[in-house]
Amino acid sequence: MKFRSVRQGDMPGVDAIIVPLFEDRIIPKALDSRVRAVVERISREAEVSRLYAVSAHHGEGPRIVVVGAGKRTEFDAQRALRIASAGVKSLWRSRTKRLALVVDSGAGLDAAHAARAAVEGVLFAMWRPEAHRTKDEDRRLPPLEAVLLAVDGDAKEAIRRGEAVGEAVNVARRHANEPANKMTPTALAAEAKRIAADAGVDCEILDAAKCRALGMHSFLSVAQGSHEPPQFIVMRHAGRGGKGYDAAFVGKGITFDSGGISIKPAEAMHRMKADMTGAAAVIAAVAALGKLRTRSNVIAVAPCTENLPGGGATKPGDVFTSMSGKTVEVINTDAEGRLVLVDGITYVQREGARRVVDVATLTGAIAVALGRHFSGLFGKPEGFVEEVAAAARAAGDRVWPMPLTDEYREEIRSDIADIANSAGRDGGAINAAAFLDAAVEDGTQWAHLDIAGTYWADLERPYTPKGPQGPAVRTLIELGERLARA
């Protein structure tokens, strides 16, 4: 599939045209008279004032798809992405080969940024989760060969970046979608090595023996009940050369989470194949930075294992020593994500990173607090947290800052060890963040993204199918690029 930019009035030989329509119903002037007439009729007859509502005309000539764009003053990267995605998703099962997409702008989003987000949206809609169905018609996508972006100015660079980011998000979605019997820690490590080689990024895999020698007993404690060997994935992008890292990304890589001895209810446990979405996000993001030749140095790690109730599994009440030297009492074996992350956070700090962002499907509590539309954002100092929030806004990810004070840090103190991995239900997402904070050293800027509410869509929406959503990938890439410009 090829993307290129054209003038808004120059869309010859296309099979379909996607037009965003804001609540002000101002139709782009560059559309030819026939298309304008169709859009005007749709704007009078259809429910285009509803955000992402799709209406289509199937008469002579190209199919015309109008997507409700909401208020022009609220137009941002996320909305630009979802408008494009909704339009393309409406073309599933069509025979569209050449597509024109009108890129409008509004509020503080310029044409280049809108074009970039639109490319990401097209690619987002060109991925479906039915990977293991045997009938082609169950997985059918439009056979897109060319996408023409009708946009003011040259969007060549915007297209290049949009393709890299959109593909990275889909890589993370594909990995999260795979069944746990196919996406084991070993399989994910092999995928990371392949992706890294394609992107020109260094990749190293630490096995259990190496992790044990480094003192990662908190991480290894989670792996004790599984026959699958744990894998600690390390990827390095040296974009500017020289010593040191501008940022470190740490992703939770639980390739299946049964809860261990503190076993989960059977309902929806099958979705725990995607408890490695954080790992998938950091792997995809650092590879995209490599492909984009971003001039920043970034290290990404993904501690990967299964969490199962085997004969050697960790028991509630067991105590382990983490890589930082702090002792951890395991109160609940289903609070395992934080056990692997603390050793990942310590590892990147030992490697010299002083800006750390971790990504994890960490707590159901964050979905209770924020629902399914925002990821929770924690960290310190406030300036770095806002830096990550700004990157998320620019990238089109939704995050919401959450509190983290000494009262919560006090709650995770153990009666017999330094810290406990659970402090009860109240403030569960914050207590989990406080546990991670115990591994953050003085002088380290740290942010934690809890994506447990946003990693998976339970409902089909106009702009996305059910299934994995790939949150945080765009944020991490944006942050890596911003640090390159700093």
Coordinates of C-alpha atoms in Angstrom, one line a residue:
M1 CA 0.0 0.0 0.0
K2 CA 1.4 3.4 -1.1
F3 CA 0.6 6.7 0.5
R4 CA 1.1 10.0 -1.3
S5 CA -0.2 13.6 -0.8
V6 CA -2.2 15.4 -3.5
R7 CA -4.0 18.7 -3.8
Q8 CA -7.5 18.5 -2.5
G9 CA -9.0 18.9 -5.9
D10 CA -6.7 16.3 -7.5
M11 CA -8.1 12.9 -6.8
P12 CA -8.5 11.1 -10.1
G13 CA -9.3 7.4 -10.6
V14 CA -10.2 6.6 -7.0
D15 CA -12.7 4.0 -5.8
A16 CA -13.6 5.8 -2.6
I17 CA -13.3 9.3 -1.0
I18 CA -13.4 9.8 2.8
V19 CA -14.5 13.3 3.8
P20 CA -14.5 14.5 7.5
L21 CA -17.5 16.7 8.3
F22 CA -17.4 18.9 11.4
E23 CA -20.4 20.1 13.3
D24 CA -20.1 23.5 11.6
R25 CA -20.9 21.5 8.3
I26 CA -18.3 23.6 6.4
I27 CA -17.4 21.4 3.4
P28 CA -13.8 21.5 2.1
K29 CA -13.9 24.0 -0.9
A30 CA -11.4 22.0 -3.0
L31 CA -13.9 19.1 -3.6
D32 CA -15.3 19.0 -7.1
S33 CA -18.9 19.9 -7.6
R34 CA -20.2 16.4 -7.8
V35 CA -18.6 15.3 -4.5
R36 CA -19.6 18.6 -2.9
A37 CA -23.2 18.0 -3.9
V38 CA -23.2 14.5 -2.4
V39 CA -21.6 15.6 0.8
E40 CA -24.1 18.5 1.2
R41 CA -26.9 16.1 0.8
I42 CA -25.5 13.7 3.3
S43 CA -24.9 16.5 5.7
R44 CA -28.6 17.4 5.6
E45 CA -29.9 13.8 5.8
A46 CA -27.5 11.8 7.9
E47 CA -26.5 12.0 11.6
V48 CA -23.1 13.5 10.8
S49 CA -23.1 15.6 14.0
R50 CA -22.4 12.4 15.9
L51 CA -18.7 11.8 16.4
Y52 CA -17.3 9.1 14.0
A53 CA -20.7 8.4 12.6
V54 CA -20.2 7.1 9.0
S55 CA -22.6 7.8 6.1
A56 CA -21.9 6.6 2.5
H57 CA -23.1 7.3 -1.0
H58 CA -22.9 4.4 -3.5
G59 CA -24.0 6.0 -6.8
E60 CA -22.0 6.4 -10.0
G61 CA -18.3 7.2 -9.6
P62 CA -16.3 6.7 -6.4
R63 CA -18.0 5.8 -3.2
I64 CA -18.2 8.8 -0.9
V65 CA -17.8 8.2 2.8
V66 CA -18.6 11.0 5.2
V67 CA -17.3 10.7 8.8
G68 CA -18.6 12.9 11.7
A69 CA -15.7 14.9 13.0
G70 CA -17.3 16.6 16.0
K71 CA -16.4 20.2 17.0
R72 CA -13.6 21.8 15.0
T73 CA -12.2 23.4 18.1
E74 CA -11.7 19.9 19.6
F75 CA -9.9 18.4 16.7
D76 CA -6.6 16.8 17.7
A77 CA -4.3 13.9 16.7
Q78 CA -6.5 11.2 18.2
R79 CA -9.6 12.5 16.4
A80 CA -7.7 12.8 13.1
L81 CA -6.6 9.2 13.5
R82 CA -10.0 7.9 14.4
I83 CA -11.7 9.7 11.6
A84 CA -9.4 8.0 9.1
S85 CA -9.8 4.7 10.8
A86 CA -13.6 4.9 10.9
G87 CA -13.7 5.7 7.2
V88 CA -11.5 2.9 6.2
K89 CA -13.2 0.4 8.6
S90 CA -16.5 1.2 6.8
L91 CA -14.8 -0.1 3.6
W92 CA -14.1 -3.5 5.0
R93 CA -15.4 -6.2 2.6
S94 CA -15.3 -3.6 -0.3
R95 CA -13.1 -3.8 -3.3
T96 CA -11.5 -0.4 -2.9
K97 CA -8.0 -0.3 -4.4
R98 CA -7.5 3.4 -4.7
L99 CA -8.6 5.6 -1.8
A100 CA -8.6 9.4 -1.4
L101 CA -8.7 10.8 2.1
V102 CA -9.5 14.5 2.7
V103 CA -7.3 15.8 5.5
D104 CA -8.9 18.7 7.3
S105 CA -7.4 20.7 10.2
G106 CA -8.7 22.6 13.2
A107 CA -7.8 23.9 16.6
G108 CA -4.0 23.6 17.1
L109 CA -3.5 20.7 14.7
D110 CA -1.7 21.7 11.5
A111 CA -2.1 20.0 8.2
A112 CA 1.2 18.0 8.5
H113 CA 0.3 16.7 11.9
A114 CA -3.2 15.8 10.8
A115 CA -1.9 14.0 7.7
R116 CA 0.5 12.0 9.9
A117 CA -2.3 11.0 12.2
A118 CA -4.5 10.1 9.2
V119 CA -1.9 7.7 7.9
E120 CA -1.8 6.0 11.3
G121 CA -5.6 5.8 11.2
V122 CA -5.6 4.1 7.8
L123 CA -3.1 1.5 9.0
F124 CA -4.9 1.0 12.3
A125 CA -8.1 0.1 10.3
M126 CA -6.2 -2.2 8.0
W127 CA -5.6 -4.7 10.8
R128 CA -8.2 -7.2 12.0
P129 CA -8.0 -9.6 15.0
E130 CA -9.4 -12.7 13.3
A131 CA -5.9 -14.1 12.5
H132 CA -6.7 -17.7 13.2
R133 CA -10.0 -18.0 11.4
T134 CA -9.8 -20.4 8.4
K135 CA -12.2 -18.7 6.0
D136 CA -10.8 -15.7 4.1
E137 CA -14.1 -13.9 4.1
D138 CA -14.0 -13.7 7.9
R139 CA -10.7 -11.7 7.6
R140 CA -11.4 -9.7 4.5
L141 CA -9.9 -6.2 4.2
P142 CA -10.1 -3.8 1.2
P143 CA -7.3 -4.6 -1.3
L144 CA -5.9 -1.0 -0.9
E145 CA -3.0 -0.3 -3.2
A146 CA -2.9 3.5 -3.0
V147 CA -4.0 6.1 -0.5
L148 CA -4.1 9.7 -1.7
L149 CA -4.0 12.2 1.1
A150 CA -5.8 15.4 0.0
V151 CA -3.9 17.9 2.1
D152 CA -2.4 21.4 1.9
G153 CA 1.3 21.4 1.4
D154 CA 3.9 18.6 1.1
A155 CA 3.2 15.8 3.5
K156 CA 6.0 13.5 2.5
E157 CA 7.7 13.5 5.9
A158 CA 4.4 13.3 7.7
I159 CA 3.6 10.2 5.6
R160 CA 6.9 8.6 6.4
R161 CA 6.5 9.0 10.1
G162 CA 2.8 8.0 10.1
E163 CA 3.7 4.8 8.3
A164 CA 6.4 3.9 10.8
V165 CA 4.2 4.7 13.8
G166 CA 1.1 3.0 12.4
E167 CA 3.0 -0.1 11.6
A168 CA 4.5 -0.2 15.1
V169 CA 1.1 0.0 16.7
N170 CA -0.1 -2.9 14.6
V171 CA 3.0 -4.9 15.5
A172 CA 2.1 -4.5 19.2
R173 CA -1.6 -5.4 18.5
R174 CA -0.6 -8.5 16.6
H175 CA 1.7 -9.7 19.4
A176 CA -1.0 -9.1 22.0
N177 CA -3.6 -10.9 19.9
E178 CA -1.7 -14.1 19.6
P179 CA -2.8 -17.1 21.8
A180 CA -0.5 -17.8 24.8
N181 CA 0.5 -21.2 23.4
K182 CA 1.9 -19.4 20.3
M183 CA 3.3 -16.3 21.9
T184 CA 5.4 -17.8 24.7
P185 CA 8.2 -15.9 26.3
T186 CA 10.6 -17.7 24.0
A187 CA 8.5 -16.9 20.9
L188 CA 8.2 -13.2 21.9
A189 CA 12.0 -13.0 22.4
A190 CA 12.5 -14.5 18.9
E191 CA 10.0 -11.9 17.5
A192 CA 11.9 -9.1 19.3
K193 CA 15.2 -10.3 17.7
R194 CA 13.7 -10.4 14.2
I195 CA 12.0 -7.0 14.6
A196 CA 15.3 -5.5 16.0
A197 CA 17.3 -6.8 13.1
D198 CA 14.9 -5.3 10.6
A199 CA 15.1 -1.9 12.4
G200 CA 18.9 -1.9 12.9
V201 CA 18.4 -2.1 16.7
D202 CA 20.6 -4.2 19.0
C203 CA 18.8 -7.0 20.8
E204 CA 20.0 -9.2 23.7
I205 CA 18.1 -12.0 25.5
L206 CA 19.0 -12.8 29.1
D207 CA 18.0 -16.3 30.2
A208 CA 17.1 -17.4 33.7
A209 CA 20.8 -18.1 34.6
K210 CA 21.9 -14.6 33.6
C211 CA 18.9 -13.0 35.4
R212 CA 19.7 -15.0 38.5
A213 CA 23.4 -13.9 38.4
L214 CA 22.1 -10.3 38.2
G215 CA 19.9 -10.8 41.3
M216 CA 16.6 -10.6 39.5
H217 CA 14.8 -12.8 42.0
S218 CA 11.6 -10.8 42.0
F219 CA 11.2 -11.3 38.3
L220 CA 12.2 -15.0 38.5
S221 CA 9.8 -15.7 41.3
V222 CA 6.9 -15.2 38.9
A223 CA 8.3 -17.8 36.5
Q224 CA 8.5 -20.6 39.1
G225 CA 5.2 -22.2 38.3
S226 CA 5.7 -22.5 34.5
H227 CA 7.5 -25.0 32.3
E228 CA 8.2 -22.1 29.9
P229 CA 11.6 -20.5 30.5
P230 CA 11.6 -16.8 31.3
Q231 CA 13.2 -14.4 28.9
F232 CA 14.5 -10.9 29.7
I233 CA 14.5 -8.9 26.4
V234 CA 16.9 -6.0 26.1
M235 CA 16.8 -3.7 23.0
R236 CA 19.1 -0.8 22.4
H237 CA 18.7 2.0 19.8
A238 CA 21.9 4.1 19.5
G239 CA 20.5 7.0 17.4
R240 CA 23.0 9.7 18.4
G241 CA 25.9 7.5 19.3
G242 CA 28.1 8.2 22.3
K243 CA 27.5 7.1 25.9
G244 CA 24.3 7.1 28.0
Y245 CA 20.6 6.8 27.3
D246 CA 18.1 9.6 26.8
A247 CA 15.3 7.3 27.9
A248 CA 14.5 3.8 29.0
F249 CA 11.2 1.9 28.3
V250 CA 10.2 -1.0 30.5
G251 CA 7.3 -3.2 29.5
K252 CA 5.5 -5.9 31.5
G253 CA 5.7 -9.2 29.6
I254 CA 3.4 -11.7 31.2
T255 CA 2.6 -13.9 28.2
F256 CA -0.2 -15.6 30.2
D257 CA -1.5 -14.6 33.6
S258 CA -3.6 -17.2 35.5
G259 CA -3.0 -15.3 38.7
G260 CA -0.7 -18.1 40.0
I261 CA -1.7 -19.6 43.3
S262 CA -4.0 -16.6 43.8
I263 CA -5.8 -17.8 40.7
K264 CA -8.2 -15.6 38.7
P265 CA -11.8 -16.4 38.1
A266 CA -12.4 -18.3 34.8
E267 CA -14.4 -15.5 33.3
A268 CA -12.3 -13.5 30.8
M269 CA -9.1 -15.3 31.8
H270 CA -8.5 -16.2 28.2
R271 CA -7.7 -12.5 27.6
M272 CA -4.7 -12.8 29.9
K273 CA -2.8 -13.8 26.8
A274 CA -2.5 -10.1 26.3
D275 CA -1.0 -9.3 29.7
M276 CA 2.3 -8.8 27.7
T277 CA 0.9 -5.7 26.0
G278 CA 3.4 -3.5 27.8
A279 CA 6.3 -5.6 26.5
A280 CA 4.8 -5.5 23.0
A281 CA 4.5 -1.7 23.2
V282 CA 8.2 -1.1 24.2
I283 CA 9.5 -3.6 21.6
A284 CA 7.5 -2.0 18.8
A285 CA 8.3 1.5 19.9
V286 CA 12.1 1.2 20.1
A287 CA 12.1 -0.6 16.7
A288 CA 10.1 2.3 15.2
L289 CA 12.7 4.7 16.6
G290 CA 15.3 2.6 14.9
K291 CA 13.5 2.7 11.5
L292 CA 13.0 6.4 11.8
R293 CA 16.7 6.9 12.6
T294 CA 15.7 9.0 15.5
R295 CA 18.7 10.8 17.0
S296 CA 18.3 9.6 20.6
N297 CA 19.7 6.7 22.6
V298 CA 17.0 4.5 24.0
I299 CA 17.1 1.2 25.9
A300 CA 13.9 -0.9 26.1
V301 CA 13.5 -4.0 28.3
A302 CA 10.8 -6.6 28.6
P303 CA 10.8 -9.1 31.4
C304 CA 8.8 -12.0 30.0
T305 CA 7.3 -15.0 31.7
E306 CA 4.1 -16.9 32.4
N307 CA 2.3 -16.8 35.8
L308 CA 1.0 -20.2 36.5
P309 CA 0.1 -22.3 39.6
G310 CA 2.6 -25.2 39.2
G311 CA 4.3 -27.3 41.9
G312 CA 7.2 -24.8 42.2
A313 CA 5.0 -21.7 42.0
T314 CA 5.5 -18.8 44.4
K315 CA 3.1 -19.0 47.4
P316 CA 1.4 -16.1 49.2
G317 CA 3.8 -15.1 52.0
D318 CA 7.0 -16.0 50.2
V319 CA 9.8 -13.4 50.3
F320 CA 12.3 -12.6 47.6
T321 CA 15.1 -10.2 47.1
S322 CA 14.7 -7.9 44.1
M323 CA 17.6 -6.7 41.9
S324 CA 17.7 -3.4 43.8
G325 CA 18.4 -5.3 47.0
K326 CA 15.0 -4.6 48.6
T327 CA 13.2 -7.6 49.9
V328 CA 9.6 -8.3 48.7
E329 CA 6.8 -10.1 50.5
V330 CA 4.4 -11.7 48.0
I331 CA 0.9 -11.2 49.5
N332 CA -1.0 -12.0 46.3
T333 CA 0.6 -13.9 43.4
D334 CA -1.9 -12.2 41.0
A335 CA 0.0 -8.9 41.7
E336 CA 2.8 -10.3 39.6
G337 CA 3.3 -7.5 37.1
R338 CA 4.9 -5.2 39.6
L339 CA 7.3 -8.1 40.6
V340 CA 8.8 -8.3 37.1
L341 CA 8.8 -4.5 36.5
V342 CA 10.8 -3.6 39.6
D343 CA 13.7 -5.7 38.3
G344 CA 13.3 -4.2 34.8
I345 CA 13.4 -0.6 36.3
T346 CA 16.5 -1.5 38.3
Y347 CA 18.2 -3.0 35.3
V348 CA 17.9 0.1 33.1
Q349 CA 19.1 2.3 35.9
R350 CA 22.2 0.1 36.3
E351 CA 22.7 0.6 32.6
G352 CA 22.8 4.4 33.2
A353 CA 19.2 5.5 32.2
R354 CA 17.9 8.4 34.2
R355 CA 14.6 8.8 32.4
V356 CA 12.4 5.7 32.7
V357 CA 8.9 5.0 31.4
D358 CA 7.3 1.7 32.2
V359 CA 4.1 0.4 30.5
A360 CA 1.9 -2.3 32.0
T361 CA -1.5 -3.8 32.0
L362 CA -1.0 -3.6 35.8
T363 CA -4.3 -3.2 37.7
G364 CA -8.0 -3.7 37.1
A365 CA -8.3 -0.8 39.6
I366 CA -7.2 1.7 36.9
A367 CA -10.2 0.6 34.7
V368 CA -12.5 1.1 37.7
A369 CA -11.0 4.6 38.2
L370 CA -10.8 5.8 34.6
G371 CA -12.9 3.4 32.5
R372 CA -11.8 2.2 29.1
H373 CA -10.8 5.5 27.5
F374 CA -7.8 6.8 29.5
S375 CA -4.6 5.2 30.7
G376 CA -3.4 6.1 34.2
L377 CA -0.2 8.2 34.4
F378 CA 1.9 8.2 37.6
G379 CA 5.5 9.3 38.3
K380 CA 7.9 11.9 39.5
P381 CA 9.0 14.7 39.3
E382 CA 5.9 16.5 38.1
G383 CA 7.8 18.1 35.2
F384 CA 8.7 14.7 33.7
V385 CA 5.2 13.4 34.2
E386 CA 3.9 16.5 32.3
E387 CA 6.5 15.8 29.6
V388 CA 5.1 12.3 29.1
A389 CA 1.5 13.6 29.2
A390 CA 2.4 16.2 26.5
A391 CA 3.9 13.5 24.3
A392 CA 0.8 11.4 24.7
R393 CA -1.5 14.3 23.7
A394 CA 0.6 15.1 20.6
A395 CA 0.7 11.4 19.7
G396 CA -3.0 10.8 20.1
D397 CA -3.0 8.6 23.2
R398 CA -5.2 9.5 26.2
V399 CA -3.6 9.5 29.6
W400 CA -4.8 11.0 32.9
P401 CA -2.4 12.0 35.8
M402 CA -3.0 10.1 39.1
P403 CA -1.7 11.0 42.6
L404 CA 1.2 9.3 44.3
T405 CA 2.2 10.5 47.7
D406 CA 4.0 9.2 50.8
E407 CA 0.8 7.9 52.3
Y408 CA 0.6 5.3 49.5
R409 CA 4.3 4.4 49.8
E410 CA 3.7 3.8 53.5
E411 CA 0.8 1.4 52.7
I412 CA 3.1 -1.0 50.7
R413 CA 5.5 -1.5 53.7
S414 CA 5.6 -5.2 54.7
D415 CA 5.5 -6.5 58.2
I416 CA 8.4 -8.8 57.6
A417 CA 10.2 -7.5 54.5
D418 CA 10.9 -4.1 52.9
I419 CA 7.8 -3.9 50.7
A420 CA 4.7 -6.0 50.0
N421 CA 3.2 -6.5 46.6
S422 CA -0.4 -5.9 47.6
A423 CA -2.0 -3.4 50.0
G424 CA -5.7 -4.4 49.4
R425 CA -8.3 -3.1 47.1
D426 CA -8.5 0.6 48.1
G427 CA -6.4 2.7 45.8
G428 CA -5.1 -0.4 44.1
A429 CA -3.6 1.3 41.0
I430 CA -1.9 3.9 43.2
N431 CA -0.5 1.3 45.6
A432 CA 0.9 -0.6 42.6
A433 CA 2.6 2.5 41.4
A434 CA 4.0 3.0 44.9
F435 CA 5.5 -0.5 44.7
L436 CA 7.3 0.4 41.4
D437 CA 8.4 3.7 42.9
A438 CA 10.4 1.7 45.5
A439 CA 12.8 0.7 42.7
V440 CA 13.3 4.2 41.4
E441 CA 16.6 5.7 42.5
D442 CA 17.3 9.3 43.6
G443 CA 17.9 11.4 40.5
T444 CA 15.8 9.2 38.2
Q445 CA 12.8 10.7 36.4
W446 CA 10.1 8.1 36.1
A447 CA 6.7 7.7 34.7
H448 CA 4.4 4.7 34.9
L449 CA 1.6 4.1 32.4
D450 CA -1.1 1.7 33.6
I451 CA -2.9 0.6 30.4
A452 CA -5.1 -2.1 31.9
G453 CA -8.2 -0.2 31.0
T454 CA -7.2 0.7 27.4
Y455 CA -5.2 -2.3 26.1
W456 CA -8.3 -4.2 24.8
A457 CA -11.7 -3.1 23.3
D458 CA -14.6 -5.2 24.5
L459 CA -17.0 -3.4 22.1
E460 CA -16.9 -2.9 18.4
R461 CA -16.7 0.8 17.6
P462 CA -16.8 2.7 14.3
Y463 CA -13.0 3.3 14.4
T464 CA -11.9 0.0 15.8
P465 CA -12.8 -3.7 16.0
K466 CA -12.9 -5.6 19.3
G467 CA -9.5 -6.7 20.5
P468 CA -6.0 -5.2 21.1
Q469 CA -5.6 -1.5 20.7
G470 CA -1.8 -1.0 21.1
P471 CA -1.9 1.9 23.6
A472 CA 1.3 3.8 24.6
V473 CA 3.3 2.9 21.4
R474 CA 2.7 6.3 19.9
T475 CA 3.5 8.0 23.2
L476 CA 6.9 6.3 23.5
I477 CA 7.8 7.1 19.9
E478 CA 6.8 10.7 20.4
L479 CA 8.8 10.9 23.6
G480 CA 11.9 9.4 21.9
E481 CA 11.7 11.9 19.1
R482 CA 11.2 14.8 21.5
L483 CA 14.3 13.8 23.4
A484 CA 16.2 13.8 20.2
R485 CA 15.3 17.4 19.7
A486 CA 16.1 18.5 23.3

